[in-house]
Coordinates of N, CA and C in Angstrom, one line a residue:
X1 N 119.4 -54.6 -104.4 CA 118.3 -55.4 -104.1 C 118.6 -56.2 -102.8
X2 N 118.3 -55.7 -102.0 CA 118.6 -56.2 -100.2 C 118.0 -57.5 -100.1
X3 N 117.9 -58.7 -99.3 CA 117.5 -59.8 -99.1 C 116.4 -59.1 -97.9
X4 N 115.5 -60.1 -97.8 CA 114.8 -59.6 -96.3 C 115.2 -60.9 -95.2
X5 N 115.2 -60.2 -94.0 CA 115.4 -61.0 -92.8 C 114.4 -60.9 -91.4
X6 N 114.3 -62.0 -90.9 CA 113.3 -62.0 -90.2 C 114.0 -61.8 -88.9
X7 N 114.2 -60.9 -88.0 CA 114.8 -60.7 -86.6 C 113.9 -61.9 -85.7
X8 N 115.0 -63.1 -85.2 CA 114.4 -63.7 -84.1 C 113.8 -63.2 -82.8
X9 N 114.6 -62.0 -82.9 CA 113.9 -61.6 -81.3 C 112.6 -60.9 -81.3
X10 N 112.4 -60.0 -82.4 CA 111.0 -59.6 -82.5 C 109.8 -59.6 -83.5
X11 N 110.8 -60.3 -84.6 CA 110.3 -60.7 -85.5 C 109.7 -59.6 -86.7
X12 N 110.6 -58.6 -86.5 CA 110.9 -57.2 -87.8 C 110.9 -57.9 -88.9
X13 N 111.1 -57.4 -89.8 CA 111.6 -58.0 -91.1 C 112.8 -56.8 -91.6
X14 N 113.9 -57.4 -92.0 CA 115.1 -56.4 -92.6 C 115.7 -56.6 -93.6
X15 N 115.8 -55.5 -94.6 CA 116.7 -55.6 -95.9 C 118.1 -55.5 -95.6
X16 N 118.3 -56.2 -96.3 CA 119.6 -56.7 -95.6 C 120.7 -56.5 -97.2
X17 N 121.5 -55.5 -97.4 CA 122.4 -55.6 -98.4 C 123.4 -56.8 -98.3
X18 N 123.8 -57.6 -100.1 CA 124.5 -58.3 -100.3 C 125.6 -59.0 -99.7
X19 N 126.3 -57.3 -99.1 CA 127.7 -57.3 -98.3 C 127.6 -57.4 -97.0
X20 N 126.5 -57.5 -96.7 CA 126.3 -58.1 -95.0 C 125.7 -59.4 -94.8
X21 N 125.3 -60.1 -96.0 CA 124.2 -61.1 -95.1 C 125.4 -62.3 -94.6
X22 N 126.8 -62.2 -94.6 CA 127.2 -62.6 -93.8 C 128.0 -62.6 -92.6
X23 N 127.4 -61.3 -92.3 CA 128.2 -60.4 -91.5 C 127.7 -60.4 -90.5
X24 N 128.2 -59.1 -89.0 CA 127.4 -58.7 -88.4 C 126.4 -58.2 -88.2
X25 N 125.1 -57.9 -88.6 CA 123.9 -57.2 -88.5 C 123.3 -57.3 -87.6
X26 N 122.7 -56.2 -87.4 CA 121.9 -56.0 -86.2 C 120.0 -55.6 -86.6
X27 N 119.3 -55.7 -86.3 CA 117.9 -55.7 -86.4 C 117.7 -53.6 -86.6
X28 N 117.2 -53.4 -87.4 CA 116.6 -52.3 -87.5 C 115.7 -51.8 -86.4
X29 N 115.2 -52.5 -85.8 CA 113.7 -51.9 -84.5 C 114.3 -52.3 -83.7
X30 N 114.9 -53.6 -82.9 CA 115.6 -53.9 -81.3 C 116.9 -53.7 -81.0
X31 N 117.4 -54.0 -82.4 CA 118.7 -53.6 -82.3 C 119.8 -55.5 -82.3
X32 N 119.2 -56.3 -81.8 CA 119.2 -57.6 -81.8 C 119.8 -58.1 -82.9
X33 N 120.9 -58.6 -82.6 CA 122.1 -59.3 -83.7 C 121.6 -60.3 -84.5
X34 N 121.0 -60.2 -85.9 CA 120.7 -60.9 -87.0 C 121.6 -62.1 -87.2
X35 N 121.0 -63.6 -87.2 CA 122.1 -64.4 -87.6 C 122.4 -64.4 -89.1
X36 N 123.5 -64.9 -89.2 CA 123.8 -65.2 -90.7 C 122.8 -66.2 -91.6
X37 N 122.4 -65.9 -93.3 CA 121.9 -66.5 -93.8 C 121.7 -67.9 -93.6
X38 N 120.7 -68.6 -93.0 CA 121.6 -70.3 -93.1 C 120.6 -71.1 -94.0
X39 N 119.9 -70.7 -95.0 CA 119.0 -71.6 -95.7 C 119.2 -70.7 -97.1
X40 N 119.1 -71.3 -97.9 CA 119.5 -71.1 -99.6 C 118.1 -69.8 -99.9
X41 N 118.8 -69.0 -100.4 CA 117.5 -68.1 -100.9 C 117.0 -68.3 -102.4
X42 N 116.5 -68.2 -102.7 CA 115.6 -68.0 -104.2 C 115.9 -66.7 -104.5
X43 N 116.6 -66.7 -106.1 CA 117.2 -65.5 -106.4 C 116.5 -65.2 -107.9
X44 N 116.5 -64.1 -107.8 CA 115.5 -63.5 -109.1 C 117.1 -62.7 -109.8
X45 N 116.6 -62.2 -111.0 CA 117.9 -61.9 -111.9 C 118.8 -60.9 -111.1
X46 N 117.9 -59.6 -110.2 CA 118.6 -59.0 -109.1 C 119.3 -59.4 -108.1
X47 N 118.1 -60.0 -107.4 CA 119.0 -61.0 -106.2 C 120.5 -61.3 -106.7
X48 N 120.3 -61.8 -108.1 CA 121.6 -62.8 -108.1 C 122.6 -62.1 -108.6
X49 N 122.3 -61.0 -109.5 CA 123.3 -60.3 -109.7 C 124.0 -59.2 -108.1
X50 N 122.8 -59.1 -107.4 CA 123.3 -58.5 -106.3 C 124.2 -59.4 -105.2
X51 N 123.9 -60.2 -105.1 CA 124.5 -61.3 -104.4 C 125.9 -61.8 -104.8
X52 N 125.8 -62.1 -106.1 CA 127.1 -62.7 -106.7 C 128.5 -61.8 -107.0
X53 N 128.1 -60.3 -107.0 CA 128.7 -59.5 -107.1 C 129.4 -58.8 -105.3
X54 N 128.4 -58.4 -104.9 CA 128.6 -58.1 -103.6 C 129.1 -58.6 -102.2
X55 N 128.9 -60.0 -102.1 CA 129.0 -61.1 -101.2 C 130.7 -60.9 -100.7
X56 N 130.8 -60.5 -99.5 CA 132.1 -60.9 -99.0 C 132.8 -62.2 -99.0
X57 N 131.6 -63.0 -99.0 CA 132.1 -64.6 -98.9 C 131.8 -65.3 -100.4
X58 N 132.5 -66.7 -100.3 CA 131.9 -67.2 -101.8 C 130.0 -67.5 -101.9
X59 N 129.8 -67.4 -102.9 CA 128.4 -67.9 -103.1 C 128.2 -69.1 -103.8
X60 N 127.4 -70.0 -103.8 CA 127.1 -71.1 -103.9 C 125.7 -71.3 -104.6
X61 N 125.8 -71.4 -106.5 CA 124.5 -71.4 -106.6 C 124.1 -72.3 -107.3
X62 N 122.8 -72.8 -106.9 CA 122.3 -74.2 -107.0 C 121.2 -74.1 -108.8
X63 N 121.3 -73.9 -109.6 CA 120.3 -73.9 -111.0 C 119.6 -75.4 -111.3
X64 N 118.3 -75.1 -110.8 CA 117.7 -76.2 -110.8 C 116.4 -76.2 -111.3
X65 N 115.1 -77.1 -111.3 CA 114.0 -77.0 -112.0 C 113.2 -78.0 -111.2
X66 N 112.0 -77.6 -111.1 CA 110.8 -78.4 -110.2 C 110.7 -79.9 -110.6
X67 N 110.7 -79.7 -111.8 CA 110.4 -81.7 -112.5 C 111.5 -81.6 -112.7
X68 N 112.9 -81.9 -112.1 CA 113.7 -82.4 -112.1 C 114.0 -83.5 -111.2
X69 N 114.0 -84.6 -111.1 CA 114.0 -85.6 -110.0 C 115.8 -85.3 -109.2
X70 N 116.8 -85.1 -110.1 CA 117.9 -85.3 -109.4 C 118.0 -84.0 -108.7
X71 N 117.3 -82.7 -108.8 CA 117.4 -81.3 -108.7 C 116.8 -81.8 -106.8
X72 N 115.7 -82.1 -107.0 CA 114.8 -82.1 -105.8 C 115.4 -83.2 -104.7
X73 N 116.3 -84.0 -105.4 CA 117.1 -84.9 -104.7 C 118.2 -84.3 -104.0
X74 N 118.7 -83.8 -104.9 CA 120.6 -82.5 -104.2 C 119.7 -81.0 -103.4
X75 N 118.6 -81.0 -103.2 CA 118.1 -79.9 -102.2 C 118.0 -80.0 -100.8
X76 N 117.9 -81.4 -100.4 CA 118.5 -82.0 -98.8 C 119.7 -81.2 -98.8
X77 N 120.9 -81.5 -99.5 CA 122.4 -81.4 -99.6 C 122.4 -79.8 -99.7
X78 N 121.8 -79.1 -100.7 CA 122.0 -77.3 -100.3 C 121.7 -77.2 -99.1
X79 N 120.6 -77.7 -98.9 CA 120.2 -76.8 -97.6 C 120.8 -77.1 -96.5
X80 N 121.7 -78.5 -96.3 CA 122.7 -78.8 -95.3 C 123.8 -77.6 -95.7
X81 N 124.3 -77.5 -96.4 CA 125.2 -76.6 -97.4 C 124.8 -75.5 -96.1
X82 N 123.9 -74.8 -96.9 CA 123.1 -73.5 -96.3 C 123.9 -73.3 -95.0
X83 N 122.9 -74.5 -94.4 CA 122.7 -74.4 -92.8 C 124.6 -74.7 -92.4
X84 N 125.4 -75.6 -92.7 CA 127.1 -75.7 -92.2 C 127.4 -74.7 -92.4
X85 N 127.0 -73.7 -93.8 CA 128.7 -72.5 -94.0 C 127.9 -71.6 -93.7
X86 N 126.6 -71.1 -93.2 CA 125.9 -70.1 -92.4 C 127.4 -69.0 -91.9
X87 N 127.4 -67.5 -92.4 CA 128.5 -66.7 -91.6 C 129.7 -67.2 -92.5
X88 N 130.0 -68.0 -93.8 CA 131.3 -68.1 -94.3 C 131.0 -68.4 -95.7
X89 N 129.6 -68.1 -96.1 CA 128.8 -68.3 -97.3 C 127.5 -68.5 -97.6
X90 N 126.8 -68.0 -98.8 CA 126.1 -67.5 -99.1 C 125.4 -68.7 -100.6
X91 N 124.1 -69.7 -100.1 CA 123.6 -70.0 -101.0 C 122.4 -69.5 -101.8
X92 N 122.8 -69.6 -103.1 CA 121.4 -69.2 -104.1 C 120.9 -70.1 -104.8
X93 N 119.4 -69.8 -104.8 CA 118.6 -71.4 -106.2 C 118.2 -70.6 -107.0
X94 N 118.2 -70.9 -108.2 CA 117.6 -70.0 -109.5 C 117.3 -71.6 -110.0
X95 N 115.6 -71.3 -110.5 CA 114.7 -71.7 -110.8 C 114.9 -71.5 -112.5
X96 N 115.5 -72.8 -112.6 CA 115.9 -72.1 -114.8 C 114.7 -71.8 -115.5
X97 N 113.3 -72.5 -115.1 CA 112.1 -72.2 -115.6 C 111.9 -71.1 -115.5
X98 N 112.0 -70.3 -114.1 CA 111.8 -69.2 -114.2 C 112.5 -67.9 -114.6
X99 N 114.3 -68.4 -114.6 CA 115.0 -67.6 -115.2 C 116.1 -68.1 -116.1
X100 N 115.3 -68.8 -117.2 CA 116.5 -69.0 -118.0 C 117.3 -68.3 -118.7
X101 N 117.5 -66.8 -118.7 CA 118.4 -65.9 -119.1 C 119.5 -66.0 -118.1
X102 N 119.4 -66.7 -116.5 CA 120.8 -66.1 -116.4 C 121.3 -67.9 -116.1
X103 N 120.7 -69.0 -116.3 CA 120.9 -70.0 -116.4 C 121.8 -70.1 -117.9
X104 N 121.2 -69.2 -119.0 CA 121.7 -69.2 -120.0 C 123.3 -68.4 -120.2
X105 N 123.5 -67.4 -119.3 CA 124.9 -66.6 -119.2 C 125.8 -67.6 -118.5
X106 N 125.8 -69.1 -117.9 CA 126.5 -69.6 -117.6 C 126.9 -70.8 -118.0
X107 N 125.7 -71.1 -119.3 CA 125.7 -72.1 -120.1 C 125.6 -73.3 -119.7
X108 N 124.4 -73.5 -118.4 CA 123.5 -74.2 -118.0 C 123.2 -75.0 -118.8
X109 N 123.5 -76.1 -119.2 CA 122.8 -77.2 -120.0 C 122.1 -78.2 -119.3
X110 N 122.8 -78.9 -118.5 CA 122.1 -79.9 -117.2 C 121.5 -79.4 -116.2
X111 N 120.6 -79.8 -115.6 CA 120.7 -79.5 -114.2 C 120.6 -80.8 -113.3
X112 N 120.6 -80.5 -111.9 CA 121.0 -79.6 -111.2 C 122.7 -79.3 -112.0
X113 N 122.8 -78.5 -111.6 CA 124.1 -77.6 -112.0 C 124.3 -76.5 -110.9
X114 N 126.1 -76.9 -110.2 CA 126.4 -75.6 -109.3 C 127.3 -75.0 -109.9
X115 N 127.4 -73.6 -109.3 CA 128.6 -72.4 -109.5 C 128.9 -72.0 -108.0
X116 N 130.4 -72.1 -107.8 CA 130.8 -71.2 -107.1 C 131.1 -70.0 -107.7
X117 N 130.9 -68.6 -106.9 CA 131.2 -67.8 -107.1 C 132.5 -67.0 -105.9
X118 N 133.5 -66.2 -106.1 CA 133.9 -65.5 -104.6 C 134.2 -64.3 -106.1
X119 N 134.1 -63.3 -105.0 CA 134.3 -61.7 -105.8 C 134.0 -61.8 -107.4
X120 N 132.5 -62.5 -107.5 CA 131.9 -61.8 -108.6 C 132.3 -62.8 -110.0
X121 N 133.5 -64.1 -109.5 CA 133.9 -64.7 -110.6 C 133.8 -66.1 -110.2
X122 N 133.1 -66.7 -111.5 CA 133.4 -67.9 -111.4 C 134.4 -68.7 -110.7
X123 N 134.7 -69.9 -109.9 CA 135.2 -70.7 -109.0 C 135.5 -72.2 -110.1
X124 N 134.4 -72.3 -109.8 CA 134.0 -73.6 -109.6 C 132.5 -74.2 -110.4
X125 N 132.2 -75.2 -111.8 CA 131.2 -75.3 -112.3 C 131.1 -76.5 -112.2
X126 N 130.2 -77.4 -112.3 CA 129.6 -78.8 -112.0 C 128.3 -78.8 -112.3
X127 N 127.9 -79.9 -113.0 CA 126.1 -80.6 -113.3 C 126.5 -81.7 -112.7
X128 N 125.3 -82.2 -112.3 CA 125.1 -83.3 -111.5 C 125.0 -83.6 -110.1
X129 N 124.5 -84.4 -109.8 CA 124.3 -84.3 -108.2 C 125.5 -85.1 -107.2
X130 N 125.5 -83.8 -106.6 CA 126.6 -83.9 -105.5 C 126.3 -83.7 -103.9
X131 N 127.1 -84.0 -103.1 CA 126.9 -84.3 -101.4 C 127.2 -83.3 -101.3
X132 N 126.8 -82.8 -100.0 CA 127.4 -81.5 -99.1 C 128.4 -81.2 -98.8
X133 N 129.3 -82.8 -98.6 CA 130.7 -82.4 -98.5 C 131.5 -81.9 -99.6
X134 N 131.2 -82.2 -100.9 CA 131.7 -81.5 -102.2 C 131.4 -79.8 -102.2
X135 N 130.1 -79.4 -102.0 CA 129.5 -78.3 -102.1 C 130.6 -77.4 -100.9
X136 N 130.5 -78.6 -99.5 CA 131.2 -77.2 -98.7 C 132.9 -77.2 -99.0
X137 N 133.1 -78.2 -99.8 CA 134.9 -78.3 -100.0 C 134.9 -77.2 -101.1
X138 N 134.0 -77.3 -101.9 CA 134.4 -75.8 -102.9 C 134.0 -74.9 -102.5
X139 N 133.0 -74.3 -101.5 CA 132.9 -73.0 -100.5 C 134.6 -73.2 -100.0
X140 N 134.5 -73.6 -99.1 CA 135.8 -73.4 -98.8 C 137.4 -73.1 -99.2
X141 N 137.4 -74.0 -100.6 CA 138.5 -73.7 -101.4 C 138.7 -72.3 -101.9
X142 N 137.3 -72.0 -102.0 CA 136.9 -70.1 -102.7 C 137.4 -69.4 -102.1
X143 N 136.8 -69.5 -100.7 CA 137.1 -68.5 -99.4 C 138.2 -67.4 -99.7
X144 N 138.1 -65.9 -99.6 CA 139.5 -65.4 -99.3 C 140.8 -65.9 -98.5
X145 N 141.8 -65.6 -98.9 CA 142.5 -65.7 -97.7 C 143.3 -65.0 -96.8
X146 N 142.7 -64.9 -95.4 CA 142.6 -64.1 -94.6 C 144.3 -63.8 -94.1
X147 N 144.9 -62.5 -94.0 CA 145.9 -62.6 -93.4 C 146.1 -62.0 -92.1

């Protein structure tokens, strides 16, 4: 289940498999170097199994709910998230209203509630609201390490 991407230069739209969206990519019609993800996607049961599984980098996923006050409060903070580790990570929001089955495989009780993910496994769990600089210190702690 590929993400879609909007090419800045001509404004294509591109599916974009899991294992690239932090990568190099290039636009399907110009050819024009796609930038990396930098705003939190909305993930459906696919998305997120495709993402959390495939992602070269860690992923970062935010399980939250509309009438949540503290949820709508920490979504400034993802989407700073998003936008700093753009190219070194990969954020997701799952909407528990909408999918509480996979809110329920991680034993989502509170929200907001994050998970890091890197290669498909749990990192890192936390409920409650937290800064960006927490969010990007456990991206970062995830990270492979490169030799």
């Amino acid at each position: 289940m590929p993400v879609v991407l909007g090419c800045g230069t001509c404004g294509k739209q591109n599916r974009v498999p899991a294992q690239h969206l932090a990568g190099n990519v290039r636009c399907g019609a110009c050819k024009s170097p796609l930038t990396p993800v930098a705003a939190p996607i909305a993930a459906d049961a696919a998305t997120f199994d495709e993402v959390v599984q495939n992602a070269p980098v860690p992923v970062l996923v935010d399980f939250w709910a509309e009438w949540c006050g503290p949820c709508r409060a920490a979504a400034p903070e993802v989407a700073r998230t998003a936008a700093d580790m753009a190219g070194k990570a990969v954020v997701l929001k799952v909407d528990t209203e909408q999918y509480p089955q996979i809110a329920a495989r991680f034993h989502v009780r509170g929200i907001p509630n994050f998970v890091v993910f890197s290669g498909g496994r749990v990192v890192t769990q936390q409920a409650g609201l937290v800064n960006h600089d927490q969010m990007e210190q456990w991206l970062r702690s995830a990270a492979p390490v490169s030799t």
